[in-house]
Amino acid sequence: MRTAPRLAIGAITFALLAGAVLAVGAVLAWDKRQALFAFAQVAHRQLSQRVEQHDAHLTSLSALAQGSTPAPEEAIRQVAASIRQFYPRIVGIDVIAFEAGAARSTLSEALAPPVLEVARRATPAATLSLAGERLLLTKRAGADEARYHVLVLTIDPARLMALDQPVPVEAALGLSFEGHLLAAVGQGPQMTTRIFEAPLASRTQPLVLSLTSSIGWWTLPSSLQLAIMLALALLGGVLAERWMEASARAREAARVSARAKLDARLAHAGRINAMGEMASGIAHELTQPLTAILAQAQAGQRLMQRSEPDAALAGAAFEAVARNAKRAGDILAKLRSWISHGETTPEPVNLTDVAQDVAGLIRLNGLPPGVTLEVDVGAAAPFVLADRTQIEQVVFNLMRNALEAVEAHEGMRRVRLTVGAEEGRGVVRVEDSGPGLSAAARERLFEPFYTTKAQGMGLGLALCLTLVERFGGTLVADASDLGGAAFTARLPLVREAMA
Ligand code: ADP
């Protein structure tokens, strides 16, 4: 497989893995947050119950203090002692008797200054205040302004926060009063996310419980989860690669088979085309000599049937018959060589020789009346690698077309045959002063069976092109400065020698 698809698969695998890690992390984080929230709710319930107990203690102590006059100090001391025994977070209980502005502690010898201070401000409604690290919950018992008691509970927030169950790792539980953090339990790294915050369910003690955690919106999965995901991602990647490779192979196989079918069709079409071209070519080429033979033979017959047979003339006619028969034979030989082109061994062919031979043959056959044939071979003798007979046939066909063009054309009748060399190629150019090529004709000239002549078969140029291209050459048609058409064959040059 090529590198790009492999890279793509690697990238997809990585993206899948990263996506899976993030997704699992998010799910895990959400799960943990849920667990922490549930824990915080339990802690909130417990602490709310605890602070509610403080109110209950105050109520019972206040009832005792007001119960009788004088207050049953021994009973108060006993209740206070049992409260402190069972509720270690209550680190101090003071019952202060106020009488005409003077305060007297019922339970202890001395009164801590902060306690006395809050006691002076006490109201019948329980009030919470902060003294150092302790919470003081005060309540005034008795409506008499001259004589009353004040109850003060000193609470240790740290002990208040000592829960039955441990705080989960990565979380911290905090208790605050009027914005001051009184106590925090649990440890962990940076507690950045606040997961829970709510005031305790108490009218008298406005304490706020909060739970913070280091867990963000996502968390890294454990190494086992990572390993499983990695294995799954790798498996997915491998399967994807296999699938891509298999489908690429299937596509390639389909393409090869389609190509093979197309090739077979083209080869078949090519064979049929070549056969058709060949058969028509044979007919086309033989028409001329056979017609000539027929005409000459009939002429000879007539000469011999005269009352005084003209032996000399008849002899000339038979000579022409023989010449045309030979030409027909030559054509057949050429066609045979064309058919068995696989076997032809190209040899260096002197284009100047070819041009001169063809021009000679044409002159021998007789030029149409009024036609001038110019042969311009210069001093150069370009040699091209080809089959001499076939190149002769090309030049002959081009010349015959040129002669036919000028013959049917009014005015000047000139045909020019030029041989030369340019850019490593030998060049043969046949030009005429005929009507030239129409745009439509130029498009279709080399198509087999394209003809504008009544007797034409439209195979001459198709055959010329096939032959020239067989030896790596080109054949193009353009306009000549003689006024008509120009056909130029170019063939790779073997060497150029002086004639
Ligand atoms: P054919 O000679 O049997 O028509 P060719 O393939 O040799 O077949 O030529 C095809 C057509 O090309 C001709 O019918 C003619 O219209 C055009 N043609 C070829 N040579 C010339 C030329 N020298 N001048 C004008 N038209 C030409």
Short mmCIF file of C-alpha atoms and ligand atoms in Angstrom, two decimals:
data_model
loop_
_atom_site.label_atom_id
_atom_site.label_comp_id
_atom_site.label_asym_id
_atom_site.label_seq_id
_atom_site.Cartn_x
_atom_site.Cartn_y
_atom_site.Cartn_z
CA MET A 1 0.00 0.00 0.00
CA ARG A 2 1.22 3.55 -0.66
CA THR A 3 2.43 5.85 2.11
CA ALA A 4 -0.40 8.37 2.00
CA PRO A 5 -3.22 5.92 2.82
CA ARG A 6 -1.05 4.37 5.54
CA LEU A 7 -0.47 7.78 7.05
CA ALA A 8 -4.16 8.49 6.82
CA ILE A 9 -4.88 5.27 8.68
CA GLY A 10 -2.30 6.17 11.31
CA ALA A 11 -3.88 9.59 11.74
CA ILE A 12 -7.37 8.12 11.93
CA THR A 13 -6.20 5.58 14.51
CA PHE A 14 -4.60 8.34 16.55
CA ALA A 15 -7.70 10.50 16.30
CA LEU A 16 -9.86 7.54 17.33
CA LEU A 17 -7.59 6.83 20.27
CA ALA A 18 -7.45 10.45 21.39
CA GLY A 19 -11.21 10.76 20.96
CA ALA A 20 -11.78 7.57 22.92
CA VAL A 21 -9.45 8.74 25.72
CA LEU A 22 -11.28 12.06 25.95
CA ALA A 23 -14.69 10.43 25.78
CA VAL A 24 -13.83 7.84 28.44
CA GLY A 25 -12.18 10.57 30.52
CA ALA A 26 -15.30 12.72 30.29
CA VAL A 27 -17.52 9.80 31.27
CA LEU A 28 -15.21 8.92 34.18
CA ALA A 29 -15.08 12.52 35.32
CA TRP A 30 -18.86 12.82 35.18
CA ASP A 31 -19.14 9.59 37.14
CA LYS A 32 -16.71 10.80 39.82
CA ARG A 33 -18.46 14.12 40.12
CA GLN A 34 -21.74 12.31 40.61
CA ALA A 35 -20.17 10.19 43.39
CA LEU A 36 -18.67 13.28 45.05
CA PHE A 37 -21.99 15.13 44.86
CA ALA A 38 -23.73 12.18 46.52
CA PHE A 39 -21.07 12.16 49.26
CA ALA A 40 -21.51 15.89 49.86
CA GLN A 41 -25.27 15.43 50.20
CA VAL A 42 -24.78 12.76 52.87
CA ALA A 43 -22.29 15.01 54.74
CA HIS A 44 -24.74 17.92 54.50
CA ARG A 45 -27.50 15.82 56.06
CA GLN A 46 -25.23 14.65 58.89
CA LEU A 47 -23.95 18.13 59.71
CA SER A 48 -27.43 19.62 59.56
CA GLN A 49 -28.55 17.05 62.12
CA ARG A 50 -25.56 17.90 64.30
CA VAL A 51 -26.20 21.63 64.41
CA GLU A 52 -29.83 20.98 65.08
CA GLN A 53 -28.71 19.09 68.19
CA HIS A 54 -27.03 22.30 69.40
CA ASP A 55 -30.41 24.03 69.40
CA ALA A 56 -31.86 21.11 71.33
CA HIS A 57 -29.12 21.38 73.94
CA LEU A 58 -29.70 25.08 74.38
CA THR A 59 -33.42 24.53 74.69
CA SER A 60 -33.01 21.90 77.40
CA LEU A 61 -30.44 24.00 79.30
CA SER A 62 -32.60 27.08 79.02
CA ALA A 63 -35.60 25.17 80.33
CA LEU A 64 -33.53 24.09 83.31
CA ALA A 65 -32.21 27.59 84.01
CA GLN A 66 -35.70 29.08 83.99
CA GLY A 67 -37.37 26.16 85.68
CA SER A 68 -37.07 27.45 89.22
CA THR A 69 -35.54 30.23 91.22
CA PRO A 70 -32.83 29.93 92.12
CA ALA A 71 -31.73 27.81 89.16
CA PRO A 72 -30.88 24.20 90.00
CA GLU A 73 -27.18 24.61 89.43
CA GLU A 74 -26.31 21.00 90.19
CA ALA A 75 -28.78 19.74 87.62
CA ILE A 76 -27.42 22.19 85.06
CA ARG A 77 -23.86 21.03 85.77
CA GLN A 78 -24.86 17.38 85.27
CA VAL A 79 -26.66 18.01 81.98
CA ALA A 80 -23.71 20.06 80.75
CA ALA A 81 -21.28 17.31 81.69
CA SER A 82 -23.24 14.64 79.85
CA ILE A 83 -23.58 16.88 76.80
CA ARG A 84 -19.82 17.40 76.71
CA GLN A 85 -19.25 13.68 77.17
CA PHE A 86 -21.42 12.62 74.29
CA TYR A 87 -20.73 15.55 72.00
CA PRO A 88 -16.99 16.17 72.00
CA ARG A 89 -17.36 18.96 69.41
CA ILE A 90 -19.01 21.02 72.15
CA VAL A 91 -15.85 22.05 73.91
CA GLY A 92 -17.42 24.45 76.37
CA ILE A 93 -20.78 25.12 78.01
CA ASP A 94 -21.36 28.24 80.00
CA VAL A 95 -24.42 29.20 81.91
CA ILE A 96 -24.11 32.80 83.03
CA ALA A 97 -26.43 34.37 85.50
CA PHE A 98 -27.01 38.10 85.00
CA GLU A 99 -28.30 39.94 87.94
CA ALA A 100 -28.58 43.74 87.88
CA GLY A 101 -25.96 43.93 85.15
CA ALA A 102 -23.45 41.65 86.95
CA ALA A 103 -22.52 38.34 85.37
CA ARG A 104 -21.75 35.21 87.27
CA SER A 105 -20.71 31.92 85.79
CA THR A 106 -22.73 29.05 87.14
CA LEU A 107 -20.52 26.21 85.95
CA SER A 108 -16.96 27.48 86.02
CA GLU A 109 -14.83 29.75 88.09
CA ALA A 110 -13.78 32.15 85.39
CA LEU A 111 -15.32 33.33 82.18
CA ALA A 112 -13.36 33.70 78.96
CA PRO A 113 -13.56 37.35 77.82
CA PRO A 114 -15.07 36.52 74.38
CA VAL A 115 -17.73 34.39 76.04
CA LEU A 116 -18.68 37.17 78.39
CA GLU A 117 -18.74 39.61 75.54
CA VAL A 118 -21.17 37.61 73.42
CA ALA A 119 -23.18 36.75 76.49
CA ARG A 120 -23.87 40.44 77.05
CA ARG A 121 -25.32 40.72 73.55
CA ALA A 122 -27.36 37.54 73.82
CA THR A 123 -31.02 37.52 72.76
CA PRO A 124 -33.80 35.00 73.33
CA ALA A 125 -33.15 33.77 69.77
CA ALA A 126 -30.04 31.59 69.52
CA THR A 127 -27.22 33.42 67.75
CA LEU A 128 -24.00 32.15 66.32
CA SER A 129 -20.76 34.12 66.42
CA LEU A 130 -17.12 33.49 65.86
CA ALA A 131 -14.42 33.77 68.51
CA GLY A 132 -11.03 32.88 67.23
CA GLU A 133 -11.35 29.38 65.76
CA ARG A 134 -14.40 28.53 67.81
CA LEU A 135 -18.08 29.04 67.23
CA LEU A 136 -20.14 30.42 70.04
CA LEU A 137 -23.85 29.73 70.11
CA THR A 138 -25.64 31.95 72.60
CA LYS A 139 -29.18 32.18 73.88
CA ARG A 140 -30.77 34.23 76.61
CA ALA A 141 -33.13 32.41 78.95
CA GLY A 142 -35.69 34.42 80.92
CA ALA A 143 -37.64 37.53 80.11
CA ASP A 144 -36.79 39.46 83.24
CA GLU A 145 -34.41 42.31 82.38
CA ALA A 146 -32.96 42.42 85.88
CA ARG A 147 -32.40 38.75 86.30
CA TYR A 148 -31.77 36.22 83.55
CA HIS A 149 -29.40 33.51 82.32
CA VAL A 150 -27.35 33.32 79.17
CA LEU A 151 -26.32 29.97 77.76
CA VAL A 152 -23.20 29.72 75.62
CA LEU A 153 -22.08 26.63 73.68
CA THR A 154 -18.48 26.71 72.48
CA ILE A 155 -18.19 24.52 69.38
CA ASP A 156 -15.03 23.25 67.72
CA PRO A 157 -15.70 23.38 63.97
CA ALA A 158 -12.97 20.82 63.23
CA ARG A 159 -14.68 18.24 65.45
CA LEU A 160 -18.04 19.19 64.07
CA MET A 161 -16.67 18.24 60.67
CA ALA A 162 -15.32 14.85 61.80
CA LEU A 163 -17.60 12.68 59.68
CA ASP A 164 -18.42 9.01 60.02
CA GLN A 165 -17.03 8.23 56.57
CA PRO A 166 -13.74 9.46 55.07
CA VAL A 167 -13.75 12.22 52.48
CA PRO A 168 -12.95 10.74 49.02
CA VAL A 169 -9.55 11.45 47.53
CA GLU A 170 -9.37 14.33 45.08
CA ALA A 171 -11.98 16.17 47.17
CA ALA A 172 -12.12 18.55 50.13
CA LEU A 173 -15.06 19.40 52.33
CA GLY A 174 -15.18 22.89 53.80
CA LEU A 175 -17.37 24.59 56.40
CA SER A 176 -17.60 28.33 56.44
CA PHE A 177 -19.36 30.99 58.41
CA GLU A 178 -19.93 34.46 57.08
CA GLY A 179 -17.36 33.90 54.36
CA HIS A 180 -14.66 32.54 56.72
CA LEU A 181 -13.48 29.01 56.17
CA LEU A 182 -13.73 27.40 59.60
CA ALA A 183 -12.63 23.88 58.85
CA ALA A 184 -11.65 21.73 55.88
CA VAL A 185 -11.40 17.99 55.62
CA GLY A 186 -9.91 15.78 52.97
CA GLN A 187 -6.92 16.53 50.90
CA GLY A 188 -5.90 16.43 47.32
CA PRO A 189 -4.21 18.54 44.71
CA GLN A 190 -5.56 21.93 43.72
CA MET A 191 -9.27 21.85 44.51
CA THR A 192 -10.39 23.88 41.58
CA THR A 193 -13.89 22.74 40.85
CA ARG A 194 -16.76 23.47 43.24
CA ILE A 195 -19.06 20.49 43.09
CA PHE A 196 -21.37 21.22 46.00
CA GLU A 197 -22.26 24.25 48.12
CA ALA A 198 -25.27 24.64 50.41
CA PRO A 199 -26.11 26.20 53.80
CA LEU A 200 -26.79 23.68 56.56
CA ALA A 201 -30.46 23.19 57.36
CA SER A 202 -30.49 25.34 60.48
CA ARG A 203 -32.23 28.61 61.26
CA THR A 204 -29.84 29.51 64.09
CA GLN A 205 -26.49 28.52 62.65
CA PRO A 206 -25.91 29.86 59.13
CA LEU A 207 -23.02 27.57 58.24
CA VAL A 208 -22.22 26.76 54.62
CA LEU A 209 -20.92 23.37 53.51
CA SER A 210 -18.99 23.09 50.29
CA LEU A 211 -17.20 20.34 48.42
CA THR A 212 -14.44 21.09 45.95
CA SER A 213 -12.54 18.67 43.76
CA SER A 214 -9.60 18.52 41.43
CA ILE A 215 -11.73 16.68 38.87
CA GLY A 216 -12.28 18.80 35.76
CA TRP A 217 -14.51 18.20 32.82
CA TRP A 218 -12.46 15.19 31.89
CA THR A 219 -9.94 13.00 33.63
CA LEU A 220 -7.23 10.64 32.39
CA PRO A 221 -8.35 7.02 32.26
CA SER A 222 -6.35 4.43 34.17
CA SER A 223 -3.53 2.59 32.41
CA LEU A 224 -5.66 -0.56 32.03
CA GLN A 225 -8.45 1.40 30.37
CA LEU A 226 -5.84 3.10 28.21
CA ALA A 227 -4.35 -0.25 27.20
CA ILE A 228 -7.76 -1.64 26.28
CA MET A 229 -8.57 1.43 24.21
CA LEU A 230 -5.19 1.32 22.53
CA ALA A 231 -5.70 -2.33 21.64
CA LEU A 232 -9.17 -1.58 20.26
CA ALA A 233 -7.90 1.40 18.27
CA LEU A 234 -5.03 -0.65 16.87
CA LEU A 235 -7.39 -3.45 15.95
CA GLY A 236 -9.67 -0.93 14.26
CA GLY A 237 -6.70 0.58 12.42
CA VAL A 238 -5.45 -2.81 11.23
CA LEU A 239 -8.91 -3.86 10.09
CA ALA A 240 -9.38 -0.57 8.25
CA GLU A 241 -6.02 -0.98 6.54
CA ARG A 242 -6.84 -4.56 5.54
CA TRP A 243 -10.17 -3.49 4.19
CA MET A 244 -8.63 -0.62 2.22
CA GLU A 245 -5.96 -2.89 0.81
CA ALA A 246 -8.49 -5.54 -0.17
CA SER A 247 -10.79 -3.03 -1.84
CA ALA A 248 -7.82 -1.39 -3.63
CA ARG A 249 -6.80 -4.82 -4.93
CA ALA A 250 -10.35 -5.53 -6.07
CA ARG A 251 -10.50 -2.18 -7.86
CA GLU A 252 -7.14 -2.83 -9.53
CA ALA A 253 -8.29 -6.29 -10.65
CA ALA A 254 -11.49 -4.79 -12.09
CA ARG A 255 -9.47 -2.13 -13.90
CA VAL A 256 -7.04 -4.68 -15.33
CA SER A 257 -9.87 -6.88 -16.55
CA ALA A 258 -11.71 -3.89 -18.08
CA ARG A 259 -8.48 -2.82 -19.76
CA ALA A 260 -7.86 -6.34 -21.07
CA LYS A 261 -11.39 -6.40 -22.53
CA LEU A 262 -10.86 -3.01 -24.13
CA ASP A 263 -7.48 -4.07 -25.51
CA ALA A 264 -9.03 -7.21 -26.95
CA ARG A 265 -11.81 -5.18 -28.54
CA LEU A 266 -9.32 -2.67 -29.96
CA ALA A 267 -7.08 -5.41 -31.28
CA HIS A 268 -10.05 -7.06 -32.93
CA ALA A 269 -11.25 -3.79 -34.38
CA GLY A 270 -7.70 -3.07 -35.54
CA ARG A 271 -7.46 -6.43 -37.30
CA ILE A 272 -10.79 -5.97 -39.03
CA ASN A 273 -9.83 -2.46 -40.02
CA ALA A 274 -6.46 -3.56 -41.35
CA MET A 275 -8.04 -6.40 -43.27
CA GLY A 276 -10.64 -4.10 -44.75
CA GLU A 277 -8.01 -1.52 -45.61
CA MET A 278 -5.86 -4.18 -47.17
CA ALA A 279 -8.59 -5.74 -49.26
CA SER A 280 -9.74 -2.35 -50.51
CA GLY A 281 -6.13 -1.31 -50.99
CA ILE A 282 -5.49 -4.28 -53.23
CA ALA A 283 -8.54 -3.52 -55.31
CA HIS A 284 -7.66 0.16 -55.47
CA GLU A 285 -4.11 -0.41 -56.50
CA LEU A 286 -4.92 -3.04 -59.08
CA THR A 287 -7.75 -1.15 -60.72
CA GLN A 288 -5.44 1.09 -62.68
CA PRO A 289 -3.10 -1.54 -64.23
CA LEU A 290 -5.96 -3.96 -64.82
CA THR A 291 -7.98 -1.28 -66.58
CA ALA A 292 -4.93 -0.42 -68.65
CA ILE A 293 -4.34 -4.11 -69.46
CA LEU A 294 -7.95 -4.51 -70.53
CA ALA A 295 -7.84 -1.40 -72.69
CA GLN A 296 -4.50 -2.34 -74.31
CA ALA A 297 -5.56 -5.96 -74.86
CA GLN A 298 -8.82 -4.80 -76.50
CA ALA A 299 -6.85 -2.34 -78.60
CA GLY A 300 -4.43 -5.14 -79.66
CA GLN A 301 -7.36 -7.40 -80.44
CA ARG A 302 -8.95 -4.74 -82.65
CA LEU A 303 -5.63 -4.10 -84.41
CA MET A 304 -5.23 -7.79 -85.14
CA GLN A 305 -8.84 -8.12 -86.38
CA ARG A 306 -8.35 -5.43 -89.04
CA SER A 307 -8.22 -6.56 -92.62
CA GLU A 308 -4.63 -5.40 -92.53
CA PRO A 309 -3.38 -6.06 -89.03
CA ASP A 310 -0.84 -3.52 -87.81
CA ALA A 311 1.79 -5.69 -86.19
CA ALA A 312 3.91 -2.78 -84.96
CA LEU A 313 1.00 -1.09 -83.19
CA ALA A 314 -0.26 -4.37 -81.82
CA GLY A 315 3.24 -5.06 -80.55
CA ALA A 316 3.25 -1.73 -78.69
CA ALA A 317 -0.16 -2.57 -77.20
CA PHE A 318 1.06 -5.93 -76.00
CA GLU A 319 4.14 -4.24 -74.62
CA ALA A 320 1.86 -1.94 -72.63
CA VAL A 321 -0.14 -4.99 -71.49
CA ALA A 322 3.07 -6.58 -70.28
CA ARG A 323 4.17 -3.37 -68.56
CA ASN A 324 0.87 -2.97 -66.75
CA ALA A 325 0.80 -6.63 -65.79
CA LYS A 326 4.24 -6.15 -64.35
CA ARG A 327 3.01 -3.12 -62.48
CA ALA A 328 0.08 -5.11 -61.12
CA GLY A 329 2.55 -7.76 -60.04
CA ASP A 330 4.68 -5.11 -58.36
CA ILE A 331 1.70 -3.73 -56.53
CA LEU A 332 0.76 -7.17 -55.32
CA ALA A 333 4.34 -7.65 -54.15
CA LYS A 334 4.19 -4.36 -52.28
CA LEU A 335 0.91 -5.25 -50.69
CA ARG A 336 2.30 -8.60 -49.71
CA SER A 337 5.18 -6.86 -48.05
CA TRP A 338 2.67 -4.57 -46.31
CA ILE A 339 0.65 -7.54 -45.08
CA SER A 340 3.73 -9.25 -43.73
CA HIS A 341 5.10 -6.01 -42.34
CA GLY A 342 6.22 -7.73 -39.18
CA GLU A 343 8.88 -9.42 -41.22
CA THR A 344 10.13 -6.43 -43.18
CA THR A 345 13.56 -5.43 -42.06
CA PRO A 346 13.97 -1.68 -42.46
CA GLU A 347 17.16 -0.64 -44.21
CA PRO A 348 18.68 2.73 -44.99
CA VAL A 349 16.73 4.13 -47.91
CA ASN A 350 18.04 7.05 -49.97
CA LEU A 351 15.06 9.40 -50.32
CA THR A 352 16.66 11.14 -53.31
CA ASP A 353 16.86 7.82 -55.18
CA VAL A 354 13.26 7.04 -54.31
CA ALA A 355 12.05 10.44 -55.53
CA GLN A 356 13.97 10.18 -58.77
CA ASP A 357 12.75 6.63 -59.45
CA VAL A 358 9.10 7.56 -58.84
CA ALA A 359 9.43 10.70 -60.99
CA GLY A 360 11.02 8.58 -63.69
CA LEU A 361 8.20 6.04 -63.57
CA ILE A 362 5.60 8.79 -63.78
CA ARG A 363 7.32 10.42 -66.73
CA LEU A 364 7.54 6.99 -68.38
CA ASN A 365 3.78 6.47 -67.92
CA GLY A 366 3.24 9.84 -69.44
CA LEU A 367 2.29 13.10 -67.73
CA PRO A 368 -1.21 14.44 -68.31
CA PRO A 369 -1.26 17.14 -70.96
CA GLY A 370 0.10 20.58 -69.91
CA VAL A 371 1.51 19.38 -66.63
CA THR A 372 5.04 20.33 -65.55
CA LEU A 373 6.78 18.13 -63.05
CA GLU A 374 9.60 19.72 -61.07
CA VAL A 375 11.91 17.47 -59.11
CA ASP A 376 14.07 19.29 -56.59
CA VAL A 377 16.37 16.86 -54.82
CA GLY A 378 19.30 19.21 -54.22
CA ALA A 379 22.72 17.84 -53.38
CA ALA A 380 21.73 16.13 -50.15
CA ALA A 381 20.88 12.45 -50.05
CA PRO A 382 18.93 11.85 -46.86
CA PHE A 383 18.90 8.24 -45.72
CA VAL A 384 15.98 7.05 -43.63
CA LEU A 385 15.42 3.66 -42.05
CA ALA A 386 12.49 2.16 -43.97
CA ASP A 387 11.33 -0.30 -46.61
CA ARG A 388 12.25 1.11 -50.00
CA THR A 389 9.27 -0.31 -51.87
CA GLN A 390 6.84 1.04 -49.30
CA ILE A 391 8.39 4.51 -49.31
CA GLU A 392 8.21 4.45 -53.13
CA GLN A 393 4.55 3.61 -52.82
CA VAL A 394 3.99 6.58 -50.52
CA VAL A 395 5.69 9.00 -52.93
CA PHE A 396 3.90 7.44 -55.88
CA ASN A 397 0.47 7.82 -54.25
CA LEU A 398 1.13 11.44 -53.30
CA MET A 399 2.35 12.19 -56.84
CA ARG A 400 -0.65 10.53 -58.41
CA ASN A 401 -3.02 12.55 -56.20
CA ALA A 402 -1.16 15.74 -57.11
CA LEU A 403 -1.36 14.93 -60.83
CA GLU A 404 -5.07 14.17 -60.54
CA ALA A 405 -5.60 17.44 -58.68
CA VAL A 406 -3.91 19.59 -61.34
CA GLU A 407 -5.45 17.61 -64.17
CA ALA A 408 -8.97 18.43 -62.99
CA HIS A 409 -8.03 22.05 -62.37
CA GLU A 410 -8.20 24.92 -64.79
CA GLY A 411 -5.13 27.12 -65.26
CA MET A 412 -1.52 26.48 -64.38
CA ARG A 413 -0.61 22.81 -63.95
CA ARG A 414 2.45 22.27 -61.82
CA VAL A 415 3.56 19.47 -59.57
CA ARG A 416 6.73 19.71 -57.49
CA LEU A 417 8.61 16.92 -55.73
CA THR A 418 11.20 18.08 -53.18
CA VAL A 419 13.61 16.02 -51.05
CA GLY A 420 15.59 17.46 -48.17
CA ALA A 421 16.46 17.11 -44.52
CA GLU A 422 15.58 19.13 -41.41
CA GLU A 423 15.99 18.61 -37.67
CA GLY A 424 17.23 15.05 -37.95
CA ARG A 425 14.56 13.98 -40.38
CA GLY A 426 14.47 13.21 -44.03
CA VAL A 427 11.71 15.13 -45.84
CA VAL A 428 9.77 14.36 -49.01
CA ARG A 429 7.31 17.03 -50.12
CA VAL A 430 4.80 16.75 -52.95
CA GLU A 431 3.07 20.01 -53.96
CA ASP A 432 0.68 20.98 -56.69
CA SER A 433 -1.09 23.96 -58.21
CA GLY A 434 -4.46 22.25 -58.00
CA PRO A 435 -7.58 23.43 -56.14
CA GLY A 436 -6.02 22.84 -52.71
CA LEU A 437 -7.68 21.33 -49.66
CA SER A 438 -10.94 22.47 -48.19
CA ALA A 439 -11.12 22.64 -44.38
CA ALA A 440 -13.54 19.71 -44.41
CA ALA A 441 -11.22 17.65 -46.60
CA ARG A 442 -8.21 18.44 -44.42
CA GLU A 443 -10.03 17.00 -41.41
CA ARG A 444 -10.78 13.69 -43.05
CA LEU A 445 -8.03 13.22 -45.70
CA PHE A 446 -6.37 10.30 -43.96
CA GLU A 447 -9.56 8.46 -43.11
CA PRO A 448 -9.94 5.25 -45.08
CA PHE A 449 -12.64 5.55 -47.79
CA TYR A 450 -12.70 9.33 -47.70
CA THR A 451 -12.77 10.42 -51.34
CA THR A 452 -14.11 13.25 -53.45
CA LYS A 453 -13.40 11.50 -56.74
CA ALA A 454 -16.01 9.65 -58.74
CA GLN A 455 -13.69 6.70 -59.27
CA GLY A 456 -11.70 7.13 -56.06
CA MET A 457 -11.63 4.65 -53.25
CA GLY A 458 -10.24 6.97 -50.57
CA LEU A 459 -7.50 4.55 -49.56
CA GLY A 460 -4.36 6.11 -50.98
CA LEU A 461 -3.67 8.59 -48.18
CA ALA A 462 -4.76 6.19 -45.43
CA LEU A 463 -2.25 3.70 -46.77
CA CYS A 464 0.47 6.39 -47.06
CA LEU A 465 -0.05 7.43 -43.43
CA THR A 466 0.09 3.83 -42.22
CA LEU A 467 3.31 3.21 -44.11
CA VAL A 468 5.05 6.43 -42.98
CA GLU A 469 4.05 5.93 -39.35
CA ARG A 470 5.28 2.35 -39.49
CA PHE A 471 8.79 3.73 -39.81
CA GLY A 472 8.34 6.34 -37.10
CA GLY A 473 7.51 9.14 -39.50
CA THR A 474 4.75 11.73 -39.94
CA LEU A 475 2.64 12.78 -42.89
CA VAL A 476 0.95 16.19 -42.89
CA ALA A 477 -1.11 18.14 -45.40
CA ASP A 478 -0.99 21.91 -45.79
CA ALA A 479 -1.17 24.56 -48.47
CA SER A 480 1.46 24.97 -51.13
CA ASP A 481 2.80 28.22 -52.52
CA LEU A 482 2.01 26.71 -55.91
CA GLY A 483 -1.63 27.39 -55.02
CA GLY A 484 -2.77 23.86 -54.29
CA ALA A 485 -2.10 21.22 -51.67
CA ALA A 486 1.20 20.11 -50.19
CA PHE A 487 1.87 16.77 -48.52
CA THR A 488 5.02 16.39 -46.43
CA ALA A 489 6.38 13.09 -45.21
CA ARG A 490 9.10 13.22 -42.54
CA LEU A 491 11.08 10.16 -41.50
CA PRO A 492 13.84 9.80 -38.90
CA LEU A 493 17.19 10.38 -40.57
CA VAL A 494 19.86 7.66 -40.44
CA ARG A 495 22.50 9.74 -42.09
CA GLU A 496 22.87 12.35 -44.78
CA ALA A 497 25.36 11.81 -47.54
CA MET A 498 26.33 13.85 -50.51
CA ALA A 499 24.67 12.49 -53.61
P1 ADP B 1 -8.57 8.84 -53.51
O1 ADP B 1 -7.42 9.41 -54.32
O2 ADP B 1 -8.95 7.50 -53.95
O3 ADP B 1 -9.72 9.78 -53.40
P2 ADP B 1 -6.87 9.39 -51.30
O4 ADP B 1 -6.89 8.84 -49.90
O5 ADP B 1 -5.58 9.32 -52.01
O6 ADP B 1 -8.02 8.64 -52.08
O7 ADP B 1 -7.33 10.88 -51.25
C1 ADP B 1 -8.47 11.22 -50.49
C2 ADP B 1 -9.01 12.57 -50.88
O8 ADP B 1 -8.08 13.58 -50.54
C3 ADP B 1 -9.19 12.79 -52.35
O9 ADP B 1 -10.40 12.27 -52.80
C4 ADP B 1 -9.12 14.31 -52.48
O10 ADP B 1 -10.36 14.88 -52.16
C5 ADP B 1 -8.15 14.69 -51.41
N1 ADP B 1 -6.82 14.92 -51.97
C6 ADP B 1 -5.75 14.10 -51.91
N2 ADP B 1 -4.67 14.67 -52.47
C7 ADP B 1 -5.07 15.90 -52.90
C8 ADP B 1 -4.41 17.00 -53.58
N3 ADP B 1 -3.13 16.93 -53.95
N4 ADP B 1 -5.12 18.12 -53.82
C9 ADP B 1 -6.43 18.20 -53.44
N5 ADP B 1 -7.10 17.22 -52.82
C10 ADP B 1 -6.43 16.07 -52.55
#
